[in-house]
Coordinates of C-alpha atoms in Angstrom, one line a residue:
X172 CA -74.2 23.3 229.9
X173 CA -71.5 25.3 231.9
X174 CA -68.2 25.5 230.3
X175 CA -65.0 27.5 231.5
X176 CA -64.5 30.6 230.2
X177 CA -61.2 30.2 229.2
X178 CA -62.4 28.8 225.4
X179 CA -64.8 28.5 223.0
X180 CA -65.7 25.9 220.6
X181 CA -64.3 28.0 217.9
X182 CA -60.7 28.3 219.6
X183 CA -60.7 24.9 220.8
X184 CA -61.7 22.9 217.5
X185 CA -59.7 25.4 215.2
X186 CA -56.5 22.8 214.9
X187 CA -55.2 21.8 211.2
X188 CA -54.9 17.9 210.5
X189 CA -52.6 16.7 208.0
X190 CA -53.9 14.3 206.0
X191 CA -51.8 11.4 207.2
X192 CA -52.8 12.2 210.9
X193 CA -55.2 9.2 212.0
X194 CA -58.9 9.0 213.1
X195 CA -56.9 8.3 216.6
X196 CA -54.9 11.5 216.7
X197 CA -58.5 13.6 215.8
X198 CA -60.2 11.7 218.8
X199 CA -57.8 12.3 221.1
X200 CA -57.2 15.7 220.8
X201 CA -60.5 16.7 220.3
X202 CA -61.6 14.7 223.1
X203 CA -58.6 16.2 225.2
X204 CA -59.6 19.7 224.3
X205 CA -63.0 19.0 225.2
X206 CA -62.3 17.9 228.8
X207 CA -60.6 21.3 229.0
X208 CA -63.4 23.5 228.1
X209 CA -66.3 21.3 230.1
X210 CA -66.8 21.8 233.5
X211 CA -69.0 19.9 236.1
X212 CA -69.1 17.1 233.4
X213 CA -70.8 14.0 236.0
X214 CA -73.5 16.7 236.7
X215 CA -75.4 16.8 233.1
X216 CA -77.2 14.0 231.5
X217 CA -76.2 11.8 228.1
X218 CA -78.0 13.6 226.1
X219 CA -76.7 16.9 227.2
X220 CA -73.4 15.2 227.0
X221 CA -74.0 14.0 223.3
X222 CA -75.8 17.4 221.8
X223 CA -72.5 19.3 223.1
X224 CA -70.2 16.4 221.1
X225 CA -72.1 16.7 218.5
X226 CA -71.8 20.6 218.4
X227 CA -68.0 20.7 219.0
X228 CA -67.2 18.2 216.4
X229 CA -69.8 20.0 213.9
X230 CA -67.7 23.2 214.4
X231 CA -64.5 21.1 213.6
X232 CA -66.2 19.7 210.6
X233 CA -66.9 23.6 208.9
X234 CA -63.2 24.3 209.1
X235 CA -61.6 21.1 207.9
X236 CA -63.1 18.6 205.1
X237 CA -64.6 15.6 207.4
X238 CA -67.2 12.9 205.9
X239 CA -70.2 12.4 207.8
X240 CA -69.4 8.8 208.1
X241 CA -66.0 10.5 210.1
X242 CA -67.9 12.7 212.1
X243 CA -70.6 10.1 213.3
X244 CA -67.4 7.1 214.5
X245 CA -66.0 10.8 216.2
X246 CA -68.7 11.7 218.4
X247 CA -69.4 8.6 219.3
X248 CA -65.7 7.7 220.2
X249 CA -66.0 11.3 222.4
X250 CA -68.5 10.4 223.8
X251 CA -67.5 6.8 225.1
X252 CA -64.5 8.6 226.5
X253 CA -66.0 10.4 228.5
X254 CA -69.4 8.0 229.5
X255 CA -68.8 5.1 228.1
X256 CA -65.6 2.9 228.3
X257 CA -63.8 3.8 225.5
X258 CA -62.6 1.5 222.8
X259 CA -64.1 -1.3 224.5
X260 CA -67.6 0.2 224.1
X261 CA -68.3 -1.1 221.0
X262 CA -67.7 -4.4 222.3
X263 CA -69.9 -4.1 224.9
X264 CA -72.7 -2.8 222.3
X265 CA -72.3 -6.5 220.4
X266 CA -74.6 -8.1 220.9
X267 CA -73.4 -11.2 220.2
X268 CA -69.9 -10.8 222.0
X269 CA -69.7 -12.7 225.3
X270 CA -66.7 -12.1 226.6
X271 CA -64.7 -9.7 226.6
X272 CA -60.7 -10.9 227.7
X273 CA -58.1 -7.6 228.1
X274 CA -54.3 -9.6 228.5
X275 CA -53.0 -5.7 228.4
X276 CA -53.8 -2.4 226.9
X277 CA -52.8 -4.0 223.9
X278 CA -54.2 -7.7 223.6
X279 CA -58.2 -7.9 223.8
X280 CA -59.3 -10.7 223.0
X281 CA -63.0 -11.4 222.8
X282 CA -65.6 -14.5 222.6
X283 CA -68.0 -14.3 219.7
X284 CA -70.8 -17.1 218.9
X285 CA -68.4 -19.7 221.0
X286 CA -65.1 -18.5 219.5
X287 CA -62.1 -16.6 221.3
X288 CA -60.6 -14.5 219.1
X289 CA -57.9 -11.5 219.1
X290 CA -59.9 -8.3 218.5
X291 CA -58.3 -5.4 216.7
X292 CA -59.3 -3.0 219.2
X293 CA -56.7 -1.8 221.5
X294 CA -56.4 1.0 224.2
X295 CA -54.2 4.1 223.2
X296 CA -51.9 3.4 226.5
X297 CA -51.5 1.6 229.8
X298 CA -52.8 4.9 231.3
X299 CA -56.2 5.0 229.2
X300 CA -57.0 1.0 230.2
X301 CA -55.8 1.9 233.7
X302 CA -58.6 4.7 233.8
X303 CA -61.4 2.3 232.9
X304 CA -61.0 0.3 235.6
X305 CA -60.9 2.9 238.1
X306 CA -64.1 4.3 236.1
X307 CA -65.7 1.0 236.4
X308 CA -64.5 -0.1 239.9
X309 CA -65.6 3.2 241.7
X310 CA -69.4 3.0 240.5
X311 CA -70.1 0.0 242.2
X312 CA -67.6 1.4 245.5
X313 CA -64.9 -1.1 244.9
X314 CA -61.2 -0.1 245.3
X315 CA -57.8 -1.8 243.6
X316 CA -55.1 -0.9 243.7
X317 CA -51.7 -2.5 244.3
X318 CA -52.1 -3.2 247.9
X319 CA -55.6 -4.5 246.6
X320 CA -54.7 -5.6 243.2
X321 CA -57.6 -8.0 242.5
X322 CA -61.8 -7.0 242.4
X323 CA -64.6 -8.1 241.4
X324 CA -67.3 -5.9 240.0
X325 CA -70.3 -5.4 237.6
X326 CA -71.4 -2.7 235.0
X327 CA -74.5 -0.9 235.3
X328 CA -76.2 -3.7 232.5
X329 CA -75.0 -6.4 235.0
X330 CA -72.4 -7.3 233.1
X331 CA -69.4 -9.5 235.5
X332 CA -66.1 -7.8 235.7
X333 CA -62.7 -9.8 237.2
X334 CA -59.2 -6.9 237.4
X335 CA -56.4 -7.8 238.1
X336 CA -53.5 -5.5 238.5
X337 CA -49.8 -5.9 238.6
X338 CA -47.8 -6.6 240.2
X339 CA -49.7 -9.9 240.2
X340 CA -50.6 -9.4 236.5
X341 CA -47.1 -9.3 235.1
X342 CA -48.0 -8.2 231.6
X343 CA -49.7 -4.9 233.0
X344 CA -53.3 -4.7 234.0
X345 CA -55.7 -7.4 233.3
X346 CA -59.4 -7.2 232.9
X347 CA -62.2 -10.0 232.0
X348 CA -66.0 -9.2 231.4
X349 CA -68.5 -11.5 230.8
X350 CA -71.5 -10.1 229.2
X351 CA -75.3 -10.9 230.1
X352 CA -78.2 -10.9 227.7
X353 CA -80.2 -7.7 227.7
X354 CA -83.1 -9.9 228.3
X355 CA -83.1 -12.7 230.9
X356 CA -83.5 -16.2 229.0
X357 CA -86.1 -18.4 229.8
X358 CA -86.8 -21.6 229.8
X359 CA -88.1 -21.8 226.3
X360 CA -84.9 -20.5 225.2
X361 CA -82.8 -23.0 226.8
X362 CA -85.2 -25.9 225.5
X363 CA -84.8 -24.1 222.1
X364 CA -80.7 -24.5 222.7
X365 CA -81.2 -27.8 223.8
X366 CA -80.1 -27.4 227.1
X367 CA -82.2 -29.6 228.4
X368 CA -85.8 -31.0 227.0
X369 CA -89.7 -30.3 227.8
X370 CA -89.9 -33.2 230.2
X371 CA -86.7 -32.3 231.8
X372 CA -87.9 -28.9 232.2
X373 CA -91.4 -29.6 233.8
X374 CA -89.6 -32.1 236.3
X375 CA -87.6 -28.8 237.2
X376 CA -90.9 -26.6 237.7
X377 CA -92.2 -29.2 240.2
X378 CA -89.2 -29.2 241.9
X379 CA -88.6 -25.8 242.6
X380 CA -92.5 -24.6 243.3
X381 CA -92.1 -27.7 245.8
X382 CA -89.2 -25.6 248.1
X383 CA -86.7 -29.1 246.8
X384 CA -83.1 -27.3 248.0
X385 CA -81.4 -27.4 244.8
X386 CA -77.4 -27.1 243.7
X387 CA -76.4 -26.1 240.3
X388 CA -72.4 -27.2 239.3
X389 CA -70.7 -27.0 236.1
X390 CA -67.2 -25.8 234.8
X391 CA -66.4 -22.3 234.0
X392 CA -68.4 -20.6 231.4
X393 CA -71.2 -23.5 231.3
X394 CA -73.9 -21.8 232.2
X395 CA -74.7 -21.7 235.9
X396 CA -75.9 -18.2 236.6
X397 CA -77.9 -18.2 233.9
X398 CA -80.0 -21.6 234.7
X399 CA -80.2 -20.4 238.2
X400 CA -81.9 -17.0 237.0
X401 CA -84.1 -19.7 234.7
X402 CA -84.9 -21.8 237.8
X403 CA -85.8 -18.5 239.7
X404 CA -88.7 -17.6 237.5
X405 CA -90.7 -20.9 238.5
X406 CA -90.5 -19.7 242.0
X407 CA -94.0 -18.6 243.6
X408 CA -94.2 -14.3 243.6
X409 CA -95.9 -14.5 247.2
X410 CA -92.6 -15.8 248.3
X411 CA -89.8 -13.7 250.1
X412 CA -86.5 -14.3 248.1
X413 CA -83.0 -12.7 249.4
X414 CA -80.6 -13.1 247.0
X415 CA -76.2 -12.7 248.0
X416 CA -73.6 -13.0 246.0
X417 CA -69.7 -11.4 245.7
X418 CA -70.9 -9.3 242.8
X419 CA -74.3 -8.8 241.9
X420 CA -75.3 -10.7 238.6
X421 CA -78.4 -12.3 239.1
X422 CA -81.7 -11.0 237.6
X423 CA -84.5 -11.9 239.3
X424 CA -87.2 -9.9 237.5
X425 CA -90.5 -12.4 238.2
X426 CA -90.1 -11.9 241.9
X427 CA -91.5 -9.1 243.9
X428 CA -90.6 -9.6 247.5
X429 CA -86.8 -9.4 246.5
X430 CA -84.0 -8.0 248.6
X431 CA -80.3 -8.5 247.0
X432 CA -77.2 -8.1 248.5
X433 CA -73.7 -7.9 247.4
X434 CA -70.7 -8.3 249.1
X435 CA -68.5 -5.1 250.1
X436 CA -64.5 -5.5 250.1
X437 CA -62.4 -3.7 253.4
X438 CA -61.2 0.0 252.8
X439 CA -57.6 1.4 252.4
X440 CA -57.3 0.7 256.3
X441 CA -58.5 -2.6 256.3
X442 CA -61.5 -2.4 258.0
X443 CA -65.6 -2.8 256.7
X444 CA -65.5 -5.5 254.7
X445 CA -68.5 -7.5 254.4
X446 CA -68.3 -11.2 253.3
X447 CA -71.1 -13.8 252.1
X448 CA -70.5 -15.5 255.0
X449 CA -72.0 -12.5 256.6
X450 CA -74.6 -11.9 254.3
X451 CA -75.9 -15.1 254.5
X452 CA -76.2 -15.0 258.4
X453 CA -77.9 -11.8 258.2
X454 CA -80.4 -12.8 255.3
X455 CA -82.0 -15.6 258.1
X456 CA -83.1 -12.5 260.4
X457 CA -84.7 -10.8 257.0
X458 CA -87.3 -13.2 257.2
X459 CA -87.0 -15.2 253.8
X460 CA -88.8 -17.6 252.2
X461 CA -85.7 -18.9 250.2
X462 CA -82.3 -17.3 249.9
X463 CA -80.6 -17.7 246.9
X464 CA -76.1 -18.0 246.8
X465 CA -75.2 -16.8 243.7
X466 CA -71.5 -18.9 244.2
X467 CA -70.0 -20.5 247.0
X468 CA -66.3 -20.5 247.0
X469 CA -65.4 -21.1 250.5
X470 CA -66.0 -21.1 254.1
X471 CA -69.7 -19.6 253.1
X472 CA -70.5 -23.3 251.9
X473 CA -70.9 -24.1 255.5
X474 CA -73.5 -21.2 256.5
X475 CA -75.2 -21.5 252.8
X476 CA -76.0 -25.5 254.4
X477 CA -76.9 -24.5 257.9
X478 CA -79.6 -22.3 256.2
X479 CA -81.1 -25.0 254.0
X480 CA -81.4 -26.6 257.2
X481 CA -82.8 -24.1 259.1
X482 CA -86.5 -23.8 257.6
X483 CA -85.0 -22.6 254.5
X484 CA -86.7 -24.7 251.8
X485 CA -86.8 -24.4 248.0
X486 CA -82.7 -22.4 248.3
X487 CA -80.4 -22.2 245.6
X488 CA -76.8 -21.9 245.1
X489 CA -74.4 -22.4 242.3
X490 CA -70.4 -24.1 242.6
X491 CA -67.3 -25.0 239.8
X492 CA -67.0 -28.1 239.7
X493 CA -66.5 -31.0 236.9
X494 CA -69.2 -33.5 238.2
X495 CA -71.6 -33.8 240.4
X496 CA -69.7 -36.0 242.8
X497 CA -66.6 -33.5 242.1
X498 CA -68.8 -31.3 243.7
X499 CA -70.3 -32.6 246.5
X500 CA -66.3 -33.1 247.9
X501 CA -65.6 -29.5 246.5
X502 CA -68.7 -28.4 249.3
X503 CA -66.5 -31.0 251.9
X504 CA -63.3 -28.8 251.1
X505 CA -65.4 -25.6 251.4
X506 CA -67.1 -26.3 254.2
X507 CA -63.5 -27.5 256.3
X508 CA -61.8 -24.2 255.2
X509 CA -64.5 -22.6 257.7
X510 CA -64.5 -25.2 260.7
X511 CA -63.1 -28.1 262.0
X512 CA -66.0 -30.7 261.8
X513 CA -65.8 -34.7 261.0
X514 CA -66.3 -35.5 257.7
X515 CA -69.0 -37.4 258.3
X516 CA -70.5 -34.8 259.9
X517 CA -70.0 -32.6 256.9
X518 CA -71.6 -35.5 254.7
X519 CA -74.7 -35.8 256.9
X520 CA -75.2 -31.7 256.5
X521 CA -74.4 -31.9 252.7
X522 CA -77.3 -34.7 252.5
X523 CA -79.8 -33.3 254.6
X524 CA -79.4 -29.9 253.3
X525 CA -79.3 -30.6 249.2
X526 CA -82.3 -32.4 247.9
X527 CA -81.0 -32.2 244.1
X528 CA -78.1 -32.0 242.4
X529 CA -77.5 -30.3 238.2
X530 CA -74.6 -30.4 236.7
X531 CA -73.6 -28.4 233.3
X532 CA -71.2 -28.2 230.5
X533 CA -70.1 -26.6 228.1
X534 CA -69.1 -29.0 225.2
X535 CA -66.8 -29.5 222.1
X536 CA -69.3 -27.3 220.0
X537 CA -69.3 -24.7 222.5
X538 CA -73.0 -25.7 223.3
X539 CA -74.1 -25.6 227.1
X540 CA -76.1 -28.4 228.9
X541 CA -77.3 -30.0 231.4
X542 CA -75.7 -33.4 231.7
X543 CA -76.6 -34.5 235.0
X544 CA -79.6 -34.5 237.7
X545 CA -78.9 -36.6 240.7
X546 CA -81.3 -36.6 244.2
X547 CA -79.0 -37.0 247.3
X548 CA -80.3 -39.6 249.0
X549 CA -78.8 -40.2 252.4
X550 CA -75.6 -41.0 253.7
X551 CA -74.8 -44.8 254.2
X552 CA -71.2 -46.3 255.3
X553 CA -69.4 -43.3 255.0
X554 CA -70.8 -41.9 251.8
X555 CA -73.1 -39.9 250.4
X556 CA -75.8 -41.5 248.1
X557 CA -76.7 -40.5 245.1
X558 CA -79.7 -41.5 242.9
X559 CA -79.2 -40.8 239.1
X560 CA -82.4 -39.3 237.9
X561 CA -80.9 -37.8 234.0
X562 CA -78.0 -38.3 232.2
X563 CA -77.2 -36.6 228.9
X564 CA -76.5 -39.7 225.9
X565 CA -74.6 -38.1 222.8
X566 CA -76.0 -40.0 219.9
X567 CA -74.1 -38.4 217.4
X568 CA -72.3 -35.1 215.4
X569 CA -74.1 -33.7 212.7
X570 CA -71.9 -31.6 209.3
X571 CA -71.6 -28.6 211.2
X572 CA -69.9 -30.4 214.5
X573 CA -73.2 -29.8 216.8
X574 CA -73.4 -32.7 219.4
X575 CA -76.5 -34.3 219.1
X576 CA -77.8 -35.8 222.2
X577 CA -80.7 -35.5 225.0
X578 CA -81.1 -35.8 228.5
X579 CA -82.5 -39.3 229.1
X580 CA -84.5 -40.8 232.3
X581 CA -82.1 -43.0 234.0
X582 CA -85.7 -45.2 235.2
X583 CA -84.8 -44.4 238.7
X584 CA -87.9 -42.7 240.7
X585 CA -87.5 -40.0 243.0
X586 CA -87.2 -41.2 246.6
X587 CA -87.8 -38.4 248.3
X588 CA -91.5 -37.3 247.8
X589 CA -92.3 -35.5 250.6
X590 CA -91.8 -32.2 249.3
X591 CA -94.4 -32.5 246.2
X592 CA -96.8 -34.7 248.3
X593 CA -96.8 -31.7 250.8
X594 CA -97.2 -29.2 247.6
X595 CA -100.2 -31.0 246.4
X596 CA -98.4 -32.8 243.1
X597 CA -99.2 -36.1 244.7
X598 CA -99.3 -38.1 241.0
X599 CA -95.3 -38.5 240.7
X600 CA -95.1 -41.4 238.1
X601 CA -96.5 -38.2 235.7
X602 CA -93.3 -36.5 236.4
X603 CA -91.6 -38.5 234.2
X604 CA -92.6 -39.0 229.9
X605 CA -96.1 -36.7 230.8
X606 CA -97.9 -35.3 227.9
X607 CA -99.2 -31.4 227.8
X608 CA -102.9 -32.0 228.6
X609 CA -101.1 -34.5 231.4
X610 CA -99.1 -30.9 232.9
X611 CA -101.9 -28.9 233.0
X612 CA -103.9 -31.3 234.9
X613 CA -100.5 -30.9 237.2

């Protein structure tokens, strides 16, 4: 570890406390003296990093009467500082915090087992909030600034990051994260939440190993990454997947052959920025077998179609939306931002490019299911048909509030066979109420 020669541990740490100075006022001039004496800081590792904490706040400890319950929150407040992001680091260490909302360097508010609360954690100054997001933005080769004042970008767990500066946040600097399991869920898990049931869930499987082009809708918060992630693992492993989205948040661990690629905003002068639009016509030359959208939230909706058409099969994609019909118009608006077309040529790509439609929600008890699968079926006097496959019925509310409720066959068949036929899962009246023994023979 180099350190400039101007101090020593000794010199540095050797600054009396009263007794009514905080555990703040320690941390930041520790921490500040500490910046002064290191030198070539990005160039060591963590635990280099942590030893040398340690050490310096060990030395501060023999002069003045610390606790070792003190000294432990103090090097690991240091060390956020300088690696981590501060006070919202033990935030991000909960594991059962999902979101994490910062109004301003003094309102965080955070979402714990479905509830939004106001935290008690707080950044020391506009400044210190200002410098995480800069910290966080410049890792992934983002800029924002105020010519620039709104970014999208991830943290190195994959975590989703939204800033927003002022002056179009006009209570100071905004920033929202939403937080990712360490482990990708399955679809055991989500059976086990009752998103969805066993039958629901093998009718899925068939689906997606038979290339059906599938869109995923739902409100804000409901889930839709994370059943598209699910979806992805029942896709074959000899299969070619490119994956695009505006920040990268999907985690597609069961698939080999994977190329992912993230969009990349225009420099200080403008120039170099890379949309999905792009992306998406590039993926089509990268030989894929499917590519996956992670959102479409504008003119891309028309390129994301065109390659569903093109010999594309089995693609996915994700859009906000409150219904399924809500979002088959929200595709219609998306696709006329990018080009003048007829509607109903718009509604003949939507229904030859999307073979199923899922819908999710996030309900009253903060649960998240599916409430909706739908096949589009054609296009017939101006509209697009749909054919209601599973519908979620709320039965009831048990003591605790928790909907109870399942997603229920509506008795209509699938139409549009083709696909499974041509996969070799010819026996499609199993698809629906089949036993275990019946799946394995599947």
């Amino acid at each position: 570890m180099k350190h400039k020669e101007t101090g020593n541990i000794e010199e540095i740490a050797n600054y009396k406390f009263e007794e009514q100075d905080s555990e703040d006022a320690i941390v930041d001039h520790l921490t500040y003296k500490l910046r002064d004496v290191l030198d070539f800081m990005y160039s060591v590792s963590n635990d280099e990093l942590r030893q040398y904490v340690e050490e310096f706040v060990i030395t501060y400890a023999k002069q003045y009467q610390i606790s070792s319950g003190q000294m432990s929150v103090i090097v690991e407040r240091m060390y956020n500082s300088f690696r981590g992001l501060g006070v919202l680091q033990p935030l991000l260490d909960d594991k059962d915090i999902t979101e994490i909302m910062v109004n301003n360097y003094l309102e965080i508010f955070v979402e714990k087992h479905g509830e939004v609360f106001k935290s008690d954690v707080r950044f020391e100054s506009q400044q210190k909030l200002e410098d995480t997001i800069q910290s966080i933005v410049s890792k992934v080769n983002r800029v924002v600034n105020e010519s620039t004042p709104i970014v999208d970008a991830r943290l190195e767990d994959g975590s989703r990051v939204n800033v927003v500066l002022p002056p179009v946040a006009l209570k100071g600097a905004a920033m929202t994260i939403r937080k990712f399991p360490e482990h990708a869920l399955t679809i055991d898990d989500l059976i086990r939440f009752k998103a969805l049931n066993k039958e629901v869930s093998q009718f899925l499987k068939h689906l997606v190993e038979a290339k059906y082009n599938i869109f995923i809708g739902g409100g804000t918060g409901s889930g839709k990454t994370t059943f598209l992630n699910v979806l992805s693992n029942f896709i074959p492993k000899s299969e070619r997947i490119v994956t695009i989205e505006d920040s990268a948040e999907l985690q597609l661990k069961s698939i080999p052959n994977l190329i992912s690629l993230e969009t990349r905003n225009a420099n200080t002068q403008g120039e170099g920025e890379i949309t999905i639009r792009d992306l998406i016509r590039t993926s089509l030359r990268m030989r894929p077998s499917r590519v996956i959208v992670g959102e479409v939230r504008g003119a891309e909706a028309l390129d994301m179609l065109q390659a569903m058409n093109t010999g594309h099969d089995g693609s996915l994609s994700t859009g906000h939306a409150n219904s399924v019909k809500d979002m088959l118009s929200r595709i219609e608006t998306m696709v006329l931002s990018g080009a003048e077309l007829p509607i109903d040529v718009i509604r003949k790509q939507i229904t030859s490019a999307i073979d199923i439609m899922i819908h999710l929600s996030r309900f009253r008890d903060h649960s998240r299911k599916v409430v909706e699968i739908s096949e589009v079926t054609g296009f017939e006097n101006g509209e697009i048909q749909l054919n209601p496959l599973f519908v979620f019925q709320e039965t009831s509310e048990d003591k605790e509030g928790r909907i109870i409720g399942d997603l229920v066959p509506t008795g209509n068949k699938l139409h549009s066979t083709m696909k499974l036929e041509i996969s070799g899962k010819q026996d499609i009246e199993k698809l629906y109420g089949q036993t275990d023994e019946e799946t394995e023979v599947m």
